mmCIF file of N, CA and C in Angstrom:
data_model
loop_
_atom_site.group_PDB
_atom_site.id
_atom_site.type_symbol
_atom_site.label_atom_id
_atom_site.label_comp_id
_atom_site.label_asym_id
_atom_site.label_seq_id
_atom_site.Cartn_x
_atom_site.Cartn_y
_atom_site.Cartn_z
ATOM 1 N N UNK S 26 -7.195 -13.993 5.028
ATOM 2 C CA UNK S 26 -5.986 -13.696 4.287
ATOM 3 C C UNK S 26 -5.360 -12.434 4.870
ATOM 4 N N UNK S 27 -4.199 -12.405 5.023
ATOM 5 C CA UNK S 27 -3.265 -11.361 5.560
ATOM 6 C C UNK S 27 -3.484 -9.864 4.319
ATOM 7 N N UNK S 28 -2.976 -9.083 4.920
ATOM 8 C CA UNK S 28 -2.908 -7.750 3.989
ATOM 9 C C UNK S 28 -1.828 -6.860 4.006
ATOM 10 N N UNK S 29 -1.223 -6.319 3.277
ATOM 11 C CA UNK S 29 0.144 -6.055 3.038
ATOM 12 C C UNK S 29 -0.081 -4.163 2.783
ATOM 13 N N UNK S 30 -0.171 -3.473 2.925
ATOM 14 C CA UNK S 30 -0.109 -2.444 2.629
ATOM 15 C C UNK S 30 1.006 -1.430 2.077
ATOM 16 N N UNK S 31 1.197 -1.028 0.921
ATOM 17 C CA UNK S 31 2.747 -0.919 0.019
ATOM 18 C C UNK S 31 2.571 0.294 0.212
ATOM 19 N N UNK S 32 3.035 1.552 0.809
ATOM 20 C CA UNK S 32 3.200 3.103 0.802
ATOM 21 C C UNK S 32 4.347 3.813 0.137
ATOM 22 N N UNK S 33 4.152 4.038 -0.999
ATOM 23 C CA UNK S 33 4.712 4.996 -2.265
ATOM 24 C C UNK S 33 4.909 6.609 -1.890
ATOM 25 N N UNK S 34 6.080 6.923 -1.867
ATOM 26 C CA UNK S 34 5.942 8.462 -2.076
ATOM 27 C C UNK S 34 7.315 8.905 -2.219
ATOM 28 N N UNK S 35 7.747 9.839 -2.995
ATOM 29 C CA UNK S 35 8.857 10.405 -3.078
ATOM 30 C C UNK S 35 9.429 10.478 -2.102
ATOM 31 N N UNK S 36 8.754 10.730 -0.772
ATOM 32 C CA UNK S 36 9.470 10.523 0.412
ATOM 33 C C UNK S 36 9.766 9.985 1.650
ATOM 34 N N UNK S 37 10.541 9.473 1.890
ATOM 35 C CA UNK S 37 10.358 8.264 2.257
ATOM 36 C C UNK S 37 10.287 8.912 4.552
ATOM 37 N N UNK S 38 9.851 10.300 4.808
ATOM 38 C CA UNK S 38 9.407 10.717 5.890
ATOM 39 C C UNK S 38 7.850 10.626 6.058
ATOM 40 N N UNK S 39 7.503 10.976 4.638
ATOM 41 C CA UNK S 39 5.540 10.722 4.292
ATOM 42 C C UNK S 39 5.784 9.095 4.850
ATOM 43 N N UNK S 40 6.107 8.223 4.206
ATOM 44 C CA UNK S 40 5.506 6.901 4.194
ATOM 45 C C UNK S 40 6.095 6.625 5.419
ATOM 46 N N UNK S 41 7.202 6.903 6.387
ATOM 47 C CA UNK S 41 7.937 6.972 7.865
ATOM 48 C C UNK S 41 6.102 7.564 8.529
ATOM 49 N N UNK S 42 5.991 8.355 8.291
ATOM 50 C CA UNK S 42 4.621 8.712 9.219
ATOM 51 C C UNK S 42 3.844 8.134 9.323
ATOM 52 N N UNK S 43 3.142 8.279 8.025
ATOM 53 C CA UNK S 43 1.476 7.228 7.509
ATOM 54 C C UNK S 43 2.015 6.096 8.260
ATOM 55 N N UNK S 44 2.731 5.516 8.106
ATOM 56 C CA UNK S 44 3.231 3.778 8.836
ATOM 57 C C UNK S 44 2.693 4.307 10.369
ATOM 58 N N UNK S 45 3.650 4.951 11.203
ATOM 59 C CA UNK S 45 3.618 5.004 12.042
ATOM 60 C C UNK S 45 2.151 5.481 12.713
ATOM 61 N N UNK S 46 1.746 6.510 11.791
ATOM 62 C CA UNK S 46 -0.213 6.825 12.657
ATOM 63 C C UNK S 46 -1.149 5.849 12.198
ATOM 64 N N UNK S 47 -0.843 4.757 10.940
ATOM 65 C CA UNK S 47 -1.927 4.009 11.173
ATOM 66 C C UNK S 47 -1.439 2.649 12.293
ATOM 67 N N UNK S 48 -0.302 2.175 12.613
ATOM 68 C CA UNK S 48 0.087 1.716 13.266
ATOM 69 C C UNK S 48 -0.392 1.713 14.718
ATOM 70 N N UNK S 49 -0.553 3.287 14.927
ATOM 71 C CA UNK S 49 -0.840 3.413 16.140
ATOM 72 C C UNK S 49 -2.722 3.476 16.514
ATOM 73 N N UNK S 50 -3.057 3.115 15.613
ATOM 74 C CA UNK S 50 -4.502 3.475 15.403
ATOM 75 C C UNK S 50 -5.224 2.097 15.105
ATOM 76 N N UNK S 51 -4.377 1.010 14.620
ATOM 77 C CA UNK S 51 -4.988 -0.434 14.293
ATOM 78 C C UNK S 51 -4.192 -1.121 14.767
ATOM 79 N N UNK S 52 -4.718 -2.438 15.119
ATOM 80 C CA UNK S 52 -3.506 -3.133 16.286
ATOM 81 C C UNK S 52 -3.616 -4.485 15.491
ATOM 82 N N UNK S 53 -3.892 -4.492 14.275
ATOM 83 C CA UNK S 53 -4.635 -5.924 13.518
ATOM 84 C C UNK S 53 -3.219 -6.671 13.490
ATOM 85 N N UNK S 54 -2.704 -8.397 13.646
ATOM 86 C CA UNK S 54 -1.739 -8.532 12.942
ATOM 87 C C UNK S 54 -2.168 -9.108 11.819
ATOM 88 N N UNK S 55 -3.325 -9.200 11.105
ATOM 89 C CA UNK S 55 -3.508 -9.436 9.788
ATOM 90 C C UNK S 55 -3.082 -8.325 9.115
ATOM 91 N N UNK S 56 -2.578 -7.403 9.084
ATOM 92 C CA UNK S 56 -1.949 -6.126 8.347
ATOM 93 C C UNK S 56 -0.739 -5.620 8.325
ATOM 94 N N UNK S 57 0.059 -6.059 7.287
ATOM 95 C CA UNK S 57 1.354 -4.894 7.427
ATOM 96 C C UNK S 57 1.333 -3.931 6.688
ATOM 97 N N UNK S 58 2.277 -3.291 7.009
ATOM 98 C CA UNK S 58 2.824 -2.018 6.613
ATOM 99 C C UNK S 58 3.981 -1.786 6.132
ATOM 100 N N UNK S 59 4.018 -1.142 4.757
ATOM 101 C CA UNK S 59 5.198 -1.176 4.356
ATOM 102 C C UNK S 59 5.803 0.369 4.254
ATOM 103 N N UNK S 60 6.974 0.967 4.287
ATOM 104 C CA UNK S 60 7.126 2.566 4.152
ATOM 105 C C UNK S 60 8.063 2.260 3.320
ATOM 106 N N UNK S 61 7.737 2.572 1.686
ATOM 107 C CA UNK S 61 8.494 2.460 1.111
ATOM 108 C C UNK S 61 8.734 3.589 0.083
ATOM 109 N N UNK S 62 8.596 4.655 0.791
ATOM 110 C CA UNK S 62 8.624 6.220 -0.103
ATOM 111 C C UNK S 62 9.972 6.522 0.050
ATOM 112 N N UNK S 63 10.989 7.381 -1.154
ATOM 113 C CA UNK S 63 11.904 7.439 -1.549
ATOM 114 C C UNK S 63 12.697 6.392 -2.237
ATOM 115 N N UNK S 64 13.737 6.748 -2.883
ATOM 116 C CA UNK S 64 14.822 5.799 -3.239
ATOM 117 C C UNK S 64 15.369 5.342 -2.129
ATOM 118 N N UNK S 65 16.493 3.477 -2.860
ATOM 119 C CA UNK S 65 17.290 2.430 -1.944
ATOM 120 C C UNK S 65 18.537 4.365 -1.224
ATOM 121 N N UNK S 66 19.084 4.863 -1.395
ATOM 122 C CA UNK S 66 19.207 5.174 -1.226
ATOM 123 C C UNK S 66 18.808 6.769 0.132
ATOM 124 N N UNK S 67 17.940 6.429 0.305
ATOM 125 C CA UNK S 67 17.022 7.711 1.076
ATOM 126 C C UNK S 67 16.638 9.028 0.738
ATOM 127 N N UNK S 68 16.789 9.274 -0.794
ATOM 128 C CA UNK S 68 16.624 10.226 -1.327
ATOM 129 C C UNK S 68 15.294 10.575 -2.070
ATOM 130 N N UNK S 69 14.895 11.872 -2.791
ATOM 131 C CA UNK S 69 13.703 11.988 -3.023
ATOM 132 C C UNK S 69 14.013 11.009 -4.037
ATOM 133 N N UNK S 70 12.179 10.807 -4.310
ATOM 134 C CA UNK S 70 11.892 9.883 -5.684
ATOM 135 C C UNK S 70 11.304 8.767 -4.953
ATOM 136 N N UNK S 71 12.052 7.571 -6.339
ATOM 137 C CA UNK S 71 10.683 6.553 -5.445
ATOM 138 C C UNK S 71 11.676 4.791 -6.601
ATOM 139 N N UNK S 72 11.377 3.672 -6.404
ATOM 140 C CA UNK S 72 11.948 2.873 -6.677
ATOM 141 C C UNK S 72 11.650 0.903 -6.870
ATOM 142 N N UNK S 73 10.902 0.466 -7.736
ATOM 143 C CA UNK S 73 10.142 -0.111 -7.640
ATOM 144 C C UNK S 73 10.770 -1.890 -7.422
ATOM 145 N N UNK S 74 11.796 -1.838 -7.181
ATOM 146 C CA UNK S 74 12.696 -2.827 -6.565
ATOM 147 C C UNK S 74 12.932 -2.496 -4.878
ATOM 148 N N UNK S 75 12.027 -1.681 -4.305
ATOM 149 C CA UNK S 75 11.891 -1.578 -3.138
ATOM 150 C C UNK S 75 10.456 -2.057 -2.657
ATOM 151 N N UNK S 76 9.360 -1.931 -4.038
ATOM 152 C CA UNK S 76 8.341 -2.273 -3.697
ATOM 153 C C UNK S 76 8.184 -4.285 -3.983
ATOM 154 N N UNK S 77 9.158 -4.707 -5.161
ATOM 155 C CA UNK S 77 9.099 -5.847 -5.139
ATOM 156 C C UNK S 77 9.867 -6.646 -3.926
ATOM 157 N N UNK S 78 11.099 -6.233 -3.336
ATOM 158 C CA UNK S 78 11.583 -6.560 -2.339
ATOM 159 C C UNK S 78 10.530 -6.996 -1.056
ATOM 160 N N UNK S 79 9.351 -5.983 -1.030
ATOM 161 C CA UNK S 79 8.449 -6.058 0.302
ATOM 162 C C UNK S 79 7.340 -6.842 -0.205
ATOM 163 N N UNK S 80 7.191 -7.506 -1.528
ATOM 164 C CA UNK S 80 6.248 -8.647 -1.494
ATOM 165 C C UNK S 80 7.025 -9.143 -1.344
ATOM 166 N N UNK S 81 8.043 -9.799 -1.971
ATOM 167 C CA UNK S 81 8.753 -11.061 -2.033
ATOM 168 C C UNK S 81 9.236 -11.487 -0.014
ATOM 169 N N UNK S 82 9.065 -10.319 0.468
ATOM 170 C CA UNK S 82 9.421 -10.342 2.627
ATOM 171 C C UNK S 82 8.133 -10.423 2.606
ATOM 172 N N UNK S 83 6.884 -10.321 2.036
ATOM 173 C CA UNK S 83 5.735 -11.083 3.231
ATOM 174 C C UNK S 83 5.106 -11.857 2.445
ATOM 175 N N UNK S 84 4.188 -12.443 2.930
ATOM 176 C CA UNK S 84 3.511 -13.558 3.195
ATOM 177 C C UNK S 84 3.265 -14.476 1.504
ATOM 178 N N UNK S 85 3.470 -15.493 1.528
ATOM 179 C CA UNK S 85 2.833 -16.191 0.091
ATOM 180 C C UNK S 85 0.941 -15.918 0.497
ATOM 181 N N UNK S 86 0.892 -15.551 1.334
ATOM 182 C CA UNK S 86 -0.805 -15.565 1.249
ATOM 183 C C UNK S 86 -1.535 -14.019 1.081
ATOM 184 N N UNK S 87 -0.483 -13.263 1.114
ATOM 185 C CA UNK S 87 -0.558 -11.807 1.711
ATOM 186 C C UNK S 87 -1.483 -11.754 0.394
ATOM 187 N N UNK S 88 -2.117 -10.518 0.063
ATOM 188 C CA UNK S 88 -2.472 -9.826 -0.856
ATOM 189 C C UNK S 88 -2.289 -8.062 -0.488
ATOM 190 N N UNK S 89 -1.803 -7.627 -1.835
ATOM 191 C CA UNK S 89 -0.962 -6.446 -1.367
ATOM 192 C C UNK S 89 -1.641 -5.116 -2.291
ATOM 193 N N UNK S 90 -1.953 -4.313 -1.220
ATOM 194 C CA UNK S 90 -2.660 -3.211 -1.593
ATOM 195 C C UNK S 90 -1.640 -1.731 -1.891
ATOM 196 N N UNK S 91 -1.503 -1.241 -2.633
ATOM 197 C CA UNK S 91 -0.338 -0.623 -2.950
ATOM 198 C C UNK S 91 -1.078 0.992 -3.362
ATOM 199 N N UNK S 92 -0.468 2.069 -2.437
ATOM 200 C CA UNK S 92 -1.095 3.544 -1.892
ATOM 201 C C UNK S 92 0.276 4.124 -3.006
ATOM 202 N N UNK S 93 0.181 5.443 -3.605
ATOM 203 C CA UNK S 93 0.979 5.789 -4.284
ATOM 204 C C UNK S 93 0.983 7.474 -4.837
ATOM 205 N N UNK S 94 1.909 8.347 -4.117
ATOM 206 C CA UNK S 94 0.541 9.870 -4.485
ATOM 207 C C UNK S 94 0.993 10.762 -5.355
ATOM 208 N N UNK S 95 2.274 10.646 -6.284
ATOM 209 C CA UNK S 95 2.539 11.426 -7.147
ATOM 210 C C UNK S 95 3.535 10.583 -7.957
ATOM 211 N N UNK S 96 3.439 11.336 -9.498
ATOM 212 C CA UNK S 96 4.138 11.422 -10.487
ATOM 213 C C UNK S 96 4.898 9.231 -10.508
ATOM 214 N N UNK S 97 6.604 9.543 -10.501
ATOM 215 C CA UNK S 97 6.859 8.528 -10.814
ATOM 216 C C UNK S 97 6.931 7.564 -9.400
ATOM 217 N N UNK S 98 5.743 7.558 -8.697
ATOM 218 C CA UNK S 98 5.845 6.498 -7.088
ATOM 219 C C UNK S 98 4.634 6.017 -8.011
ATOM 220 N N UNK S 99 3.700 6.819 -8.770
ATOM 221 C CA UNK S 99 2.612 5.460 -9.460
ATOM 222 C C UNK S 99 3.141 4.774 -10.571
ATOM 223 N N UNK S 100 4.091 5.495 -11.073
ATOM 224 C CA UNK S 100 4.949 5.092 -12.149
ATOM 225 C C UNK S 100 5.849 3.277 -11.944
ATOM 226 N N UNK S 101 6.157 3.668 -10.963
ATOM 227 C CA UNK S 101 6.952 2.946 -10.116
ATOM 228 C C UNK S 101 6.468 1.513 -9.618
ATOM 229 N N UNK S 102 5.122 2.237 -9.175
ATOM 230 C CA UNK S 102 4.131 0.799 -8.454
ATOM 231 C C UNK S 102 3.657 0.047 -9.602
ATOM 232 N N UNK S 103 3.406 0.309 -10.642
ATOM 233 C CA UNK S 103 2.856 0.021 -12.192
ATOM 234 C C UNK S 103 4.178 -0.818 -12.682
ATOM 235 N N UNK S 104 5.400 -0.063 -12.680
ATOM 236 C CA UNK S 104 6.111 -0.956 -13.360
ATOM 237 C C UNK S 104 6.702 -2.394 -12.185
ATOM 238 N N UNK S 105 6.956 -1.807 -10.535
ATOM 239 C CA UNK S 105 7.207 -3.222 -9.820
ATOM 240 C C UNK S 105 5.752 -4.333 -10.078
ATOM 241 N N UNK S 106 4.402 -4.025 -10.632
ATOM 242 C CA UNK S 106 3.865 -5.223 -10.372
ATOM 243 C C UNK S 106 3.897 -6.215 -11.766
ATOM 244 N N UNK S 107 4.799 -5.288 -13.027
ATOM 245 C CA UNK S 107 5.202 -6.150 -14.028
ATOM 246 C C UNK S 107 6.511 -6.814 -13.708
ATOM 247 N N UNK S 108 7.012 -6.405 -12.652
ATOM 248 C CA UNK S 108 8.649 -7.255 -11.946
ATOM 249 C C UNK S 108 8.014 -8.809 -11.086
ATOM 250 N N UNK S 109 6.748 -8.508 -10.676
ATOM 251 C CA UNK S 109 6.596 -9.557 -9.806
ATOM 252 C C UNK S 109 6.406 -11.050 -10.638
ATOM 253 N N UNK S 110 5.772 -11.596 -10.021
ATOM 254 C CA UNK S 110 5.654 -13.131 -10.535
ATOM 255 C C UNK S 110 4.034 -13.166 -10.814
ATOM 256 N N UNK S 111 3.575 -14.343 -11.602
ATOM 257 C CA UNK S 111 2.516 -14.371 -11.967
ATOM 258 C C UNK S 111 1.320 -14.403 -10.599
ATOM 259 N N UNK S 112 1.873 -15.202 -9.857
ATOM 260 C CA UNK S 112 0.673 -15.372 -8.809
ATOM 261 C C UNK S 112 0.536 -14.481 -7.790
ATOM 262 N N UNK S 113 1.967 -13.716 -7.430
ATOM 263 C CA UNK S 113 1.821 -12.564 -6.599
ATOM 264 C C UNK S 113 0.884 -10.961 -7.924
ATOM 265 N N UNK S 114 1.148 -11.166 -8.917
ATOM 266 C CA UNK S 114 0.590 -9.806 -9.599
ATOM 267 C C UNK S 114 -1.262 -10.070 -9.523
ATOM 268 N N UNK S 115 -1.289 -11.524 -9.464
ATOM 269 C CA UNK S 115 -2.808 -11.941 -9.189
ATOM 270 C C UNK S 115 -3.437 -11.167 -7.799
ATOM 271 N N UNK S 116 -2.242 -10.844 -6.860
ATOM 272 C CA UNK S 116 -3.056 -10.470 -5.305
ATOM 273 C C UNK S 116 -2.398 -9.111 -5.392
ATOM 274 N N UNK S 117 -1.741 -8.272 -6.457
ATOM 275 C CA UNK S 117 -1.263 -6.921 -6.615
ATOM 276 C C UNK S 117 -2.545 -5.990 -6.690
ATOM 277 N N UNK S 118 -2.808 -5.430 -5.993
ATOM 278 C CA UNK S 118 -3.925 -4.147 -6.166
ATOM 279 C C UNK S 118 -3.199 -2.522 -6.084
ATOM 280 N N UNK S 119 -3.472 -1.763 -7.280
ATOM 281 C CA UNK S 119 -3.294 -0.560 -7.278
ATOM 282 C C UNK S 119 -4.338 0.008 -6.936
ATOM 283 N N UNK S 120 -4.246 0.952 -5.886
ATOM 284 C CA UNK S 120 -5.140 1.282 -5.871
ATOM 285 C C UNK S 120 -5.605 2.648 -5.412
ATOM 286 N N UNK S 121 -6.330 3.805 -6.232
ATOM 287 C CA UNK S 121 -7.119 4.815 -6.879
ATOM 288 C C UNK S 121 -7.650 5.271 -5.942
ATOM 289 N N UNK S 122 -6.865 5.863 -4.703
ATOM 290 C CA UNK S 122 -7.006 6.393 -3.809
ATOM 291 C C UNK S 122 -6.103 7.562 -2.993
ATOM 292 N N UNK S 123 -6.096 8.432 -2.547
ATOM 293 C CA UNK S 123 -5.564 9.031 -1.597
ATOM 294 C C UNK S 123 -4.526 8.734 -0.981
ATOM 295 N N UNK S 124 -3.538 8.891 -0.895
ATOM 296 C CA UNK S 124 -2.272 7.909 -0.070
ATOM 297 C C UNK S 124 -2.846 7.951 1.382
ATOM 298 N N UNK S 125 -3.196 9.180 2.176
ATOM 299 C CA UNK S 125 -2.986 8.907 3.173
ATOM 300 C C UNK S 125 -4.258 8.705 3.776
ATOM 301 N N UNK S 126 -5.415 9.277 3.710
ATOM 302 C CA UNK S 126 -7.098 8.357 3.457
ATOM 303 C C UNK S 126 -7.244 7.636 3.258
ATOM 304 N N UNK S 127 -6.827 6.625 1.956
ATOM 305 C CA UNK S 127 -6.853 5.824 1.411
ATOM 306 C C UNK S 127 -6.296 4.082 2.769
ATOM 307 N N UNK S 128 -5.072 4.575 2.627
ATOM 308 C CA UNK S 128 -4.313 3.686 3.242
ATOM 309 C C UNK S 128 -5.069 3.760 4.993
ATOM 310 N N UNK S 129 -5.332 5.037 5.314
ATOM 311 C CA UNK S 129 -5.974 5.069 6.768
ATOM 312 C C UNK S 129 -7.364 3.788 6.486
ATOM 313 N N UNK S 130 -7.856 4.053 5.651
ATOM 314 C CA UNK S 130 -9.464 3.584 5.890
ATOM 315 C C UNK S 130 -9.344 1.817 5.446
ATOM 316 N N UNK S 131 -7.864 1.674 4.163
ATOM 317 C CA UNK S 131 -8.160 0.206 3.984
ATOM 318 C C UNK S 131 -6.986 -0.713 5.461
ATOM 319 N N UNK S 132 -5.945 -0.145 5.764
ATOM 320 C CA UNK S 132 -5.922 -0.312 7.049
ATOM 321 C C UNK S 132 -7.227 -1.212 8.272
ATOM 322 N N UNK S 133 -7.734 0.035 8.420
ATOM 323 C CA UNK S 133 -8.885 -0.671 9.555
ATOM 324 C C UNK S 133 -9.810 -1.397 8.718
ATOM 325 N N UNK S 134 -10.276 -0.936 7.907
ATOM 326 C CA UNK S 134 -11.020 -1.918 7.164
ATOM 327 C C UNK S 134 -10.529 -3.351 7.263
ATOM 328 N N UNK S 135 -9.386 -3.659 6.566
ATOM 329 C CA UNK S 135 -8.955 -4.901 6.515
ATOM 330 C C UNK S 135 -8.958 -5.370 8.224
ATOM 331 N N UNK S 136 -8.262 -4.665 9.080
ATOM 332 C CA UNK S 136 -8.522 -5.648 10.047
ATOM 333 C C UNK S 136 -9.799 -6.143 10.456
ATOM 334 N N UNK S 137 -10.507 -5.770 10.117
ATOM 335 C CA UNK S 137 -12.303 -6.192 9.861
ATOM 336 C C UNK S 137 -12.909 -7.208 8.921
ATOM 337 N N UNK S 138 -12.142 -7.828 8.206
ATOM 338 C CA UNK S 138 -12.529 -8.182 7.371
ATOM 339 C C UNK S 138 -11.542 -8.263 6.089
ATOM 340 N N UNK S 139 -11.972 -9.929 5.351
ATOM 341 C CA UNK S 139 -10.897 -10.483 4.515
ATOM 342 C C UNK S 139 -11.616 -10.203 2.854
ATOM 343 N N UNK S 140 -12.424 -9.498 3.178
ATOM 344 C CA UNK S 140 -13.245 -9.116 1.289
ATOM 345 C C UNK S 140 -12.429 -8.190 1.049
ATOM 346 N N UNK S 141 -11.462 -8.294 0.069
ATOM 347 C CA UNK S 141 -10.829 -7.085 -0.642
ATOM 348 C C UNK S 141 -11.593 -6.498 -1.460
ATOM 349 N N UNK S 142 -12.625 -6.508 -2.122
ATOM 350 C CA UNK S 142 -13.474 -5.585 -2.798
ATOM 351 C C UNK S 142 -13.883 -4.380 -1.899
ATOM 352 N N UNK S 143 -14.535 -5.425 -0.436
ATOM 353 C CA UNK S 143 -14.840 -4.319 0.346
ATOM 354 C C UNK S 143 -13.929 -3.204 0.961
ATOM 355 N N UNK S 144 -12.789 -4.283 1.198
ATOM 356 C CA UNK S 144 -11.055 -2.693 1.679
ATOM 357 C C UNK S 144 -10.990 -2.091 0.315
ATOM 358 N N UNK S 145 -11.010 -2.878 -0.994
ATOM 359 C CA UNK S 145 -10.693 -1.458 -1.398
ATOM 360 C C UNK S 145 -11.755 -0.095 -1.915
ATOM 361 N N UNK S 146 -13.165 -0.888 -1.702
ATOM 362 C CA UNK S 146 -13.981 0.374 -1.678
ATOM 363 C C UNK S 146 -13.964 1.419 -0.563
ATOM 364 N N UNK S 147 -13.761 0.539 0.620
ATOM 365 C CA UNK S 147 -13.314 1.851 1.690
ATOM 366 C C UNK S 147 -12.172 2.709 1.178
ATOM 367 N N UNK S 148 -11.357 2.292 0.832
ATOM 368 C CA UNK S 148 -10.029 2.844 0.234
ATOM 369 C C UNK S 148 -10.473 3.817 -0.206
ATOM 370 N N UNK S 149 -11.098 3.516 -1.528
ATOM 371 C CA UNK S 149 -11.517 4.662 -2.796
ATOM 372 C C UNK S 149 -11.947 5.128 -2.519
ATOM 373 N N UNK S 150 -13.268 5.308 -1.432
ATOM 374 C CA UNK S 150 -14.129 5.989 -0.943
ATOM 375 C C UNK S 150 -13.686 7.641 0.234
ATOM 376 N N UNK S 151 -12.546 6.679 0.816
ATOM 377 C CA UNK S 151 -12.166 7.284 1.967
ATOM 378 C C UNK S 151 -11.609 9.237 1.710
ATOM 379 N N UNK S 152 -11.369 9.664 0.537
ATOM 380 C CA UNK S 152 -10.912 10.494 0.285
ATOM 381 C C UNK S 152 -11.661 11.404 0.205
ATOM 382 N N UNK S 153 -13.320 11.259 -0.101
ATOM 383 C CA UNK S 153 -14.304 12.196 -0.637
ATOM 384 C C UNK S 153 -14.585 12.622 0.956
ATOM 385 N N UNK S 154 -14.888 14.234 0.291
ATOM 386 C CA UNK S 154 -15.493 15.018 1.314
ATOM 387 C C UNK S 154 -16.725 15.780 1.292
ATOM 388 N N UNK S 155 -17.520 15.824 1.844
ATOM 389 C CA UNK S 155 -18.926 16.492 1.282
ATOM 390 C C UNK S 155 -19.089 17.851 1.678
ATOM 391 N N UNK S 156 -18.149 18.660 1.873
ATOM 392 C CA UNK S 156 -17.887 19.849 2.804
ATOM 393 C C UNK S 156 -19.130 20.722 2.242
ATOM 394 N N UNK S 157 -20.329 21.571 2.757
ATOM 395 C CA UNK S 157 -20.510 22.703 2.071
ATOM 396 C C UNK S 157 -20.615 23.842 2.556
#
């Protein structure tokens, strides 16, 4: 199964980046990428008819993992997956991670492999640091 990756952030230069360094770092085409930080407009904030727009452009098979790192971009991702349709909110994952860890680790992960339990434990995982 394909994997869709939804990038949330007030700004839409954060999710312009993250796209572009995991891009350059995984070559999977089972994975897209979506940069969908800021408003339709290009301004700060965030807009959740930008996030339903980018399921409804990929795949009926996709399942879509959705990165999100402040205030109303989780707000946002929460209310586009009550916009979607019943069978796409079935393959909607929020997910309780790091935007930019997060999305780095379920990235390669997924091109490895079609267990979404397992991308999104890398996901969740990917943020902790054991520094001492």
């Amino acid at each position: 199964m394909k994997t869709s990756l939804l990038l949330l952030s007030y700004s839409k230069e954060i999710t312009d980046g993250l796209k572009k360094m995991i891009e350059q770092m995984q070559t999977s085409n089972d994975v897209s990428i979506y940069s969908l930080g800021g408003t339709v407009d290009n301004e700060i904030g965030s807009d959740p008819t930008k996030v339903v727009d980018a399921v409804n452009e990929a795949g009926q098979e996709d399942w879509f993992l959705v990165f999100a790192d402040i205030g109303s971009a989780i707000l946002n991702a929460e209310m586009a997956q009550d916009m979607l349709e019943e069978d796409q909110q079935e393959r909607y994952y929020l997910v309780e991670a790091p935007l930019v860890e997060g999305a780095f680790a379920a990235a390669i992960t997924a091109s490895t492999t079609s267990d979404v339990q397992q991308v999104l434990s890398e996901a969740q995982n990917a943020g902790k640091k054991e520094w001492s």
